[in-house]
């Protein structure tokens, strides 16, 4: 094994543990959702979308582990297609969480608007969500190639790399996180005015959702912006630092997908109690369950 491969053992081990824990965890969530499935319940559809997207990325994660610690021998087509599927799942996960935030906000605070969305509209939103995730992941089909026994991004120039970095950070982090954080803050302010929902447990559950996304996704996109600045200023040492840090930063994002089932179970147990109390005091208001993430 080469020295560069040895440096990738730690992130490879982290990714392997994520597979061992996250795959059965997300399958368990899918089984539970399937048993409770209701055709008119959009929350459950979004939960299933999140579990499927996390499972998709974790199932293809061994491909990335293989690429980190061994020479790539699967060919050019597999290099592009397998990593596209991997990132498709990651980005669908992020967008599913953002959509859950939007759905909960509208259903609680603007019920009259949400009730206009018919089942066809719900499925249309899900299709659009996965289509957008595919678009964000599509650079893998263009810039991925096999060079020096590795499947990696090979850009035609600094401009192409800059465009990819900006688009991935903007649509894969900035916009989703802004939606998640701002809508949960607005929702928390609203429900805090209801005595029956003024509980520390609910605040903790909602906070875990936002903090988890922030902790595990911010480092990767922060270094993406550092990489962008290195391209603009032609700082080769900074650019090398960003590229060498990528395996560890990428491994962090998969921890988020691994934690999602456990965050869901915690939030579900806390919010179900709040919902039960809310129904006793004010039956007309219903707070749907939502799953947290990550990308």
mmCIF file of C-alpha atoms in Angstrom:
data_model
loop_
_atom_site.group_PDB
_atom_site.id
_atom_site.type_symbol
_atom_site.label_atom_id
_atom_site.label_comp_id
_atom_site.label_asym_id
_atom_site.label_seq_id
_atom_site.Cartn_x
_atom_site.Cartn_y
_atom_site.Cartn_z
ATOM 1 C CA UNK A 1 0.000 0.000 0.000
ATOM 2 C CA UNK A 2 1.390 3.444 -0.947
ATOM 3 C CA UNK A 3 2.027 6.221 1.582
ATOM 4 C CA UNK A 4 -0.850 8.278 0.177
ATOM 5 C CA UNK A 5 -3.176 5.328 0.663
ATOM 6 C CA UNK A 6 -1.979 4.930 4.255
ATOM 7 C CA UNK A 7 -2.984 8.547 4.942
ATOM 8 C CA UNK A 8 -6.510 7.673 3.837
ATOM 9 C CA UNK A 9 -6.927 4.733 6.209
ATOM 10 C CA UNK A 10 -8.495 6.829 8.999
ATOM 11 C CA UNK A 11 -11.275 8.368 6.870
ATOM 12 C CA UNK A 12 -11.738 4.934 5.293
ATOM 13 C CA UNK A 13 -12.311 3.397 8.727
ATOM 14 C CA UNK A 14 -14.787 6.157 9.618
ATOM 15 C CA UNK A 15 -16.696 5.571 6.400
ATOM 16 C CA UNK A 16 -16.712 1.828 7.033
ATOM 17 C CA UNK A 17 -18.214 2.322 10.490
ATOM 18 C CA UNK A 18 -20.836 4.618 8.977
ATOM 19 C CA UNK A 19 -21.836 1.817 6.612
ATOM 20 C CA UNK A 20 -22.073 -0.732 9.416
ATOM 21 C CA UNK A 21 -24.271 1.495 11.569
ATOM 22 C CA UNK A 22 -26.101 3.626 9.019
ATOM 23 C CA UNK A 23 -27.277 0.962 6.563
ATOM 24 C CA UNK A 24 -29.257 -1.146 9.081
ATOM 25 C CA UNK A 25 -30.434 2.024 10.837
ATOM 26 C CA UNK A 26 -31.916 3.534 7.689
ATOM 27 C CA UNK A 27 -33.421 0.198 6.650
ATOM 28 C CA UNK A 28 -35.127 0.032 10.051
ATOM 29 C CA UNK A 29 -36.544 3.531 9.539
ATOM 30 C CA UNK A 30 -37.844 2.538 6.097
ATOM 31 C CA UNK A 31 -39.577 -0.535 7.545
ATOM 32 C CA UNK A 32 -41.255 1.538 10.262
ATOM 33 C CA UNK A 33 -42.392 4.169 7.763
ATOM 34 C CA UNK A 34 -43.699 1.497 5.383
ATOM 35 C CA UNK A 35 -45.829 0.015 8.155
ATOM 36 C CA UNK A 36 -47.271 3.429 9.033
ATOM 37 C CA UNK A 37 -47.584 4.648 5.456
ATOM 38 C CA UNK A 38 -50.606 6.774 4.615
ATOM 39 C CA UNK A 39 -51.147 7.918 0.999
ATOM 40 C CA UNK A 40 -52.113 11.453 2.028
ATOM 41 C CA UNK A 41 -49.299 11.936 4.570
ATOM 42 C CA UNK A 42 -46.559 13.983 2.916
ATOM 43 C CA UNK A 43 -44.408 13.902 6.063
ATOM 44 C CA UNK A 44 -44.054 10.134 5.762
ATOM 45 C CA UNK A 45 -43.180 10.452 2.078
ATOM 46 C CA UNK A 46 -40.416 12.919 2.911
ATOM 47 C CA UNK A 47 -39.175 10.683 5.723
ATOM 48 C CA UNK A 48 -38.997 7.800 3.273
ATOM 49 C CA UNK A 49 -37.170 10.029 0.778
ATOM 50 C CA UNK A 50 -34.605 10.896 3.439
ATOM 51 C CA UNK A 51 -34.098 7.279 4.494
ATOM 52 C CA UNK A 52 -33.791 6.106 0.874
ATOM 53 C CA UNK A 53 -31.313 8.866 0.003
ATOM 54 C CA UNK A 54 -29.147 8.149 3.053
ATOM 55 C CA UNK A 55 -29.264 4.431 2.294
ATOM 56 C CA UNK A 56 -28.306 5.074 -1.344
ATOM 57 C CA UNK A 57 -25.224 7.066 -0.380
ATOM 58 C CA UNK A 58 -24.182 4.549 2.291
ATOM 59 C CA UNK A 59 -24.605 1.576 -0.057
ATOM 60 C CA UNK A 60 -22.195 3.157 -2.540
ATOM 61 C CA UNK A 61 -19.833 4.445 0.151
ATOM 62 C CA UNK A 62 -17.620 1.307 -0.082
ATOM 63 C CA UNK A 63 -16.758 2.503 -3.597
ATOM 64 C CA UNK A 64 -15.237 5.641 -2.103
ATOM 65 C CA UNK A 65 -13.411 3.610 0.542
ATOM 66 C CA UNK A 66 -11.991 1.402 -2.198
ATOM 67 C CA UNK A 67 -10.855 4.482 -4.127
ATOM 68 C CA UNK A 68 -9.118 5.863 -1.031
ATOM 69 C CA UNK A 69 -7.057 2.828 -0.094
ATOM 70 C CA UNK A 70 -6.518 0.999 -3.390
ATOM 71 C CA UNK A 71 -5.824 1.573 -7.061
ATOM 72 C CA UNK A 72 -8.938 2.088 -9.172
ATOM 73 C CA UNK A 73 -9.429 -0.842 -11.541
ATOM 74 C CA UNK A 74 -13.164 -0.589 -12.296
ATOM 75 C CA UNK A 75 -12.841 1.526 -15.418
ATOM 76 C CA UNK A 76 -13.825 5.011 -16.554
ATOM 77 C CA UNK A 77 -17.591 4.450 -16.801
ATOM 78 C CA UNK A 78 -17.823 2.998 -13.291
ATOM 79 C CA UNK A 79 -15.732 5.900 -11.988
ATOM 80 C CA UNK A 80 -18.289 8.398 -13.199
ATOM 81 C CA UNK A 81 -21.502 6.447 -12.647
ATOM 82 C CA UNK A 82 -20.820 5.049 -9.168
ATOM 83 C CA UNK A 83 -19.734 8.399 -7.758
ATOM 84 C CA UNK A 84 -22.729 10.068 -9.382
ATOM 85 C CA UNK A 85 -25.051 7.659 -7.536
ATOM 86 C CA UNK A 86 -23.133 8.237 -4.311
ATOM 87 C CA UNK A 87 -23.445 12.023 -4.492
ATOM 88 C CA UNK A 88 -27.013 11.812 -5.763
ATOM 89 C CA UNK A 89 -27.988 10.143 -2.510
ATOM 90 C CA UNK A 90 -26.067 12.687 -0.443
ATOM 91 C CA UNK A 91 -27.649 15.704 -2.122
ATOM 92 C CA UNK A 92 -31.128 14.147 -2.073
ATOM 93 C CA UNK A 93 -30.691 13.718 1.686
ATOM 94 C CA UNK A 94 -29.866 17.391 2.162
ATOM 95 C CA UNK A 95 -32.779 18.530 0.006
ATOM 96 C CA UNK A 96 -35.160 16.145 1.792
ATOM 97 C CA UNK A 97 -34.303 17.758 5.120
ATOM 98 C CA UNK A 98 -34.802 21.221 3.647
ATOM 99 C CA UNK A 99 -38.174 20.156 2.239
ATOM 100 C CA UNK A 100 -39.166 18.725 5.630
ATOM 101 C CA UNK A 101 -38.449 22.128 7.171
ATOM 102 C CA UNK A 102 -40.570 23.892 4.559
ATOM 103 C CA UNK A 103 -43.365 21.343 4.929
ATOM 104 C CA UNK A 104 -43.511 21.586 8.700
ATOM 105 C CA UNK A 105 -43.422 25.390 8.638
ATOM 106 C CA UNK A 106 -46.276 25.666 6.132
ATOM 107 C CA UNK A 107 -48.409 22.955 7.709
ATOM 108 C CA UNK A 108 -48.187 24.491 11.182
ATOM 109 C CA UNK A 109 -48.226 28.221 10.461
ATOM 110 C CA UNK A 110 -49.913 28.439 7.048
ATOM 111 C CA UNK A 111 -52.280 25.495 7.018
ATOM 112 C CA UNK A 112 -54.596 27.067 4.429
ATOM 113 C CA UNK A 113 -51.732 27.150 1.913
ATOM 114 C CA UNK A 114 -50.547 23.629 2.614
ATOM 115 C CA UNK A 115 -54.002 22.063 2.292
ATOM 116 C CA UNK A 116 -54.112 23.204 -1.340
ATOM 117 C CA UNK A 117 -51.357 20.758 -2.193
ATOM 118 C CA UNK A 118 -53.003 17.634 -3.576
ATOM 119 C CA UNK A 119 -51.350 14.157 -3.691
ATOM 120 C CA UNK A 120 -50.269 14.802 -7.284
ATOM 121 C CA UNK A 121 -48.521 17.973 -6.154
ATOM 122 C CA UNK A 122 -46.783 16.066 -3.360
ATOM 123 C CA UNK A 123 -45.361 13.515 -5.779
ATOM 124 C CA UNK A 124 -44.366 16.323 -8.144
ATOM 125 C CA UNK A 125 -42.362 17.947 -5.331
ATOM 126 C CA UNK A 126 -40.600 14.666 -4.584
ATOM 127 C CA UNK A 127 -39.726 14.140 -8.248
ATOM 128 C CA UNK A 128 -38.440 17.726 -8.457
ATOM 129 C CA UNK A 129 -36.389 17.188 -5.289
ATOM 130 C CA UNK A 130 -34.631 14.117 -6.673
ATOM 131 C CA UNK A 131 -34.216 15.750 -10.084
ATOM 132 C CA UNK A 132 -32.518 18.757 -8.478
ATOM 133 C CA UNK A 133 -30.253 16.431 -6.485
ATOM 134 C CA UNK A 134 -29.313 14.717 -9.745
ATOM 135 C CA UNK A 135 -28.480 18.083 -11.326
ATOM 136 C CA UNK A 136 -26.246 19.061 -8.388
ATOM 137 C CA UNK A 137 -24.466 15.700 -8.673
ATOM 138 C CA UNK A 138 -24.187 15.744 -12.468
ATOM 139 C CA UNK A 139 -20.633 17.203 -12.560
ATOM 140 C CA UNK A 140 -19.463 13.714 -11.548
ATOM 141 C CA UNK A 141 -20.528 12.501 -14.978
ATOM 142 C CA UNK A 142 -18.379 15.169 -16.637
ATOM 143 C CA UNK A 143 -15.273 15.839 -14.556
ATOM 144 C CA UNK A 144 -14.643 12.410 -13.010
ATOM 145 C CA UNK A 145 -11.941 10.338 -14.669
ATOM 146 C CA UNK A 146 -9.247 7.793 -13.851
ATOM 147 C CA UNK A 147 -5.751 9.219 -13.609
ATOM 148 C CA UNK A 148 -2.754 7.970 -11.643
ATOM 149 C CA UNK A 149 -4.743 4.903 -10.540
ATOM 150 C CA UNK A 150 -7.381 7.048 -8.839
ATOM 151 C CA UNK A 151 -10.939 8.025 -9.708
ATOM 152 C CA UNK A 152 -11.008 11.763 -9.095
ATOM 153 C CA UNK A 153 -12.165 15.115 -10.401
ATOM 154 C CA UNK A 154 -10.151 16.327 -13.382
ATOM 155 C CA UNK A 155 -11.102 19.862 -14.416
ATOM 156 C CA UNK A 156 -10.335 21.427 -17.764
ATOM 157 C CA UNK A 157 -9.426 24.681 -16.064
ATOM 158 C CA UNK A 158 -9.782 26.838 -12.966
ATOM 159 C CA UNK A 159 -13.030 28.345 -14.253
ATOM 160 C CA UNK A 160 -14.726 24.956 -14.511
ATOM 161 C CA UNK A 161 -13.579 23.966 -11.018
ATOM 162 C CA UNK A 162 -14.773 27.289 -9.591
ATOM 163 C CA UNK A 163 -18.237 26.861 -11.120
ATOM 164 C CA UNK A 164 -18.568 23.352 -9.677
ATOM 165 C CA UNK A 165 -17.437 24.464 -6.209
ATOM 166 C CA UNK A 166 -19.811 27.431 -6.136
ATOM 167 C CA UNK A 167 -22.816 25.443 -7.354
ATOM 168 C CA UNK A 168 -22.231 22.560 -4.953
ATOM 169 C CA UNK A 169 -21.793 24.863 -1.970
ATOM 170 C CA UNK A 170 -24.695 27.135 -2.882
ATOM 171 C CA UNK A 171 -27.275 24.459 -3.714
ATOM 172 C CA UNK A 172 -25.902 21.697 -1.497
ATOM 173 C CA UNK A 173 -25.325 23.734 1.665
ATOM 174 C CA UNK A 174 -26.052 27.472 1.804
ATOM 175 C CA UNK A 175 -29.641 27.431 0.524
ATOM 176 C CA UNK A 176 -30.702 24.211 2.345
ATOM 177 C CA UNK A 177 -29.123 25.241 5.660
ATOM 178 C CA UNK A 178 -30.622 28.728 5.449
ATOM 179 C CA UNK A 179 -34.052 27.170 4.909
ATOM 180 C CA UNK A 180 -33.611 24.646 7.718
ATOM 181 C CA UNK A 181 -32.327 27.133 10.293
ATOM 182 C CA UNK A 182 -34.590 30.086 9.508
ATOM 183 C CA UNK A 183 -37.811 28.065 9.260
ATOM 184 C CA UNK A 184 -37.124 26.136 12.450
ATOM 185 C CA UNK A 185 -36.417 29.416 14.255
ATOM 186 C CA UNK A 186 -39.701 30.884 13.012
ATOM 187 C CA UNK A 187 -41.543 27.718 13.971
ATOM 188 C CA UNK A 188 -39.968 27.644 17.413
ATOM 189 C CA UNK A 189 -40.968 31.262 18.056
ATOM 190 C CA UNK A 190 -44.544 30.429 17.113
ATOM 191 C CA UNK A 191 -44.912 27.280 19.173
ATOM 192 C CA UNK A 192 -43.168 28.877 22.156
ATOM 193 C CA UNK A 193 -46.237 31.092 22.440
ATOM 194 C CA UNK A 194 -48.324 27.966 23.064
ATOM 195 C CA UNK A 195 -48.021 26.954 26.686
ATOM 196 C CA UNK A 196 -48.461 23.262 25.914
ATOM 197 C CA UNK A 197 -45.442 23.267 23.590
ATOM 198 C CA UNK A 198 -43.103 25.360 25.689
ATOM 199 C CA UNK A 199 -40.859 22.490 26.670
ATOM 200 C CA UNK A 200 -37.121 22.092 26.750
ATOM 201 C CA UNK A 201 -37.418 18.661 25.201
ATOM 202 C CA UNK A 202 -38.955 19.960 21.997
ATOM 203 C CA UNK A 203 -36.386 22.750 21.781
ATOM 204 C CA UNK A 204 -33.615 20.188 22.197
ATOM 205 C CA UNK A 205 -35.051 17.929 19.496
ATOM 206 C CA UNK A 206 -35.342 20.758 16.976
ATOM 207 C CA UNK A 207 -31.904 22.094 17.869
ATOM 208 C CA UNK A 208 -30.326 18.678 17.295
ATOM 209 C CA UNK A 209 -31.665 18.662 13.753
ATOM 210 C CA UNK A 210 -30.093 21.993 12.851
ATOM 211 C CA UNK A 211 -26.847 21.525 14.788
ATOM 212 C CA UNK A 212 -26.229 18.076 13.293
ATOM 213 C CA UNK A 213 -26.475 19.426 9.762
ATOM 214 C CA UNK A 214 -24.251 22.396 10.616
ATOM 215 C CA UNK A 215 -21.509 20.393 12.362
ATOM 216 C CA UNK A 216 -21.049 17.697 9.748
ATOM 217 C CA UNK A 217 -21.511 19.718 6.564
ATOM 218 C CA UNK A 218 -19.920 23.092 7.353
ATOM 219 C CA UNK A 219 -16.250 21.945 7.356
ATOM 220 C CA UNK A 220 -16.491 20.453 3.859
ATOM 221 C CA UNK A 221 -18.061 23.514 2.295
ATOM 222 C CA UNK A 222 -15.796 25.874 4.242
ATOM 223 C CA UNK A 223 -12.822 24.151 2.628
ATOM 224 C CA UNK A 224 -14.618 24.318 -0.711
ATOM 225 C CA UNK A 225 -14.615 28.097 -0.351
ATOM 226 C CA UNK A 226 -10.960 28.035 0.703
ATOM 227 C CA UNK A 227 -10.246 26.001 -2.410
ATOM 228 C CA UNK A 228 -12.117 28.579 -4.468
ATOM 229 C CA UNK A 229 -10.063 31.404 -2.970
ATOM 230 C CA UNK A 230 -6.902 29.414 -3.672
ATOM 231 C CA UNK A 231 -7.929 29.145 -7.320
ATOM 232 C CA UNK A 232 -8.524 32.884 -7.559
ATOM 233 C CA UNK A 233 -5.266 33.835 -5.813
ATOM 234 C CA UNK A 234 -3.312 30.918 -7.316
ATOM 235 C CA UNK A 235 -2.218 29.830 -3.838
ATOM 236 C CA UNK A 236 -0.924 26.358 -4.634
ATOM 237 C CA UNK A 237 -0.122 25.414 -1.031
ATOM 238 C CA UNK A 238 -3.631 26.300 0.143
ATOM 239 C CA UNK A 239 -5.121 24.407 -2.777
ATOM 240 C CA UNK A 240 -3.052 21.335 -1.888
ATOM 241 C CA UNK A 241 -4.172 21.596 1.748
ATOM 242 C CA UNK A 242 -7.822 21.649 0.698
ATOM 243 C CA UNK A 243 -7.433 18.643 -1.588
ATOM 244 C CA UNK A 244 -5.535 16.645 1.054
ATOM 245 C CA UNK A 245 -8.204 17.431 3.662
ATOM 246 C CA UNK A 246 -11.064 16.253 1.464
ATOM 247 C CA UNK A 247 -11.138 12.560 2.561
ATOM 248 C CA UNK A 248 -11.553 13.436 6.253
ATOM 249 C CA UNK A 249 -14.076 16.199 5.573
ATOM 250 C CA UNK A 250 -16.049 13.891 3.315
ATOM 251 C CA UNK A 251 -16.102 11.206 6.006
ATOM 252 C CA UNK A 252 -17.732 13.681 8.408
ATOM 253 C CA UNK A 253 -20.701 14.156 6.104
ATOM 254 C CA UNK A 254 -21.431 10.428 6.138
ATOM 255 C CA UNK A 255 -21.607 10.475 9.934
ATOM 256 C CA UNK A 256 -24.644 12.710 9.484
ATOM 257 C CA UNK A 257 -26.345 10.114 7.269
ATOM 258 C CA UNK A 258 -25.463 7.499 9.870
ATOM 259 C CA UNK A 259 -26.979 9.564 12.708
ATOM 260 C CA UNK A 260 -30.225 10.408 10.939
ATOM 261 C CA UNK A 261 -32.154 7.324 12.105
ATOM 262 C CA UNK A 262 -31.179 7.984 15.727
ATOM 263 C CA UNK A 263 -32.003 11.693 15.511
ATOM 264 C CA UNK A 264 -35.343 10.743 14.002
ATOM 265 C CA UNK A 265 -36.119 8.337 16.850
ATOM 266 C CA UNK A 266 -35.242 10.993 19.443
ATOM 267 C CA UNK A 267 -37.251 13.740 17.764
ATOM 268 C CA UNK A 268 -40.176 11.394 17.228
ATOM 269 C CA UNK A 269 -40.406 10.403 20.881
ATOM 270 C CA UNK A 270 -40.202 14.009 22.079
ATOM 271 C CA UNK A 271 -42.501 15.613 19.540
ATOM 272 C CA UNK A 272 -45.127 12.904 19.800
ATOM 273 C CA UNK A 273 -45.477 13.831 23.483
ATOM 274 C CA UNK A 274 -45.813 17.501 22.567
ATOM 275 C CA UNK A 275 -48.387 16.684 19.919
ATOM 276 C CA UNK A 276 -50.418 14.677 22.399
ATOM 277 C CA UNK A 277 -50.409 17.588 24.836
ATOM 278 C CA UNK A 278 -51.216 20.009 22.054
ATOM 279 C CA UNK A 279 -54.243 18.004 20.952
ATOM 280 C CA UNK A 280 -55.652 18.032 24.465
ATOM 281 C CA UNK A 281 -55.424 21.796 24.739
ATOM 282 C CA UNK A 282 -55.962 22.846 21.124
ATOM 283 C CA UNK A 283 -57.147 20.035 18.839
ATOM 284 C CA UNK A 284 -57.250 22.185 15.704
ATOM 285 C CA UNK A 285 -53.445 22.438 15.445
ATOM 286 C CA UNK A 286 -51.449 19.468 14.230
ATOM 287 C CA UNK A 287 -47.662 19.335 14.166
ATOM 288 C CA UNK A 288 -46.361 16.777 11.667
ATOM 289 C CA UNK A 289 -43.329 14.692 12.386
ATOM 290 C CA UNK A 290 -40.200 15.437 10.416
ATOM 291 C CA UNK A 291 -36.881 13.690 10.107
ATOM 292 C CA UNK A 292 -33.581 15.522 10.399
ATOM 293 C CA UNK A 293 -30.690 14.848 8.383
ATOM 294 C CA UNK A 294 -27.453 15.756 5.795
ATOM 295 C CA UNK A 295 -25.867 16.374 1.731
#
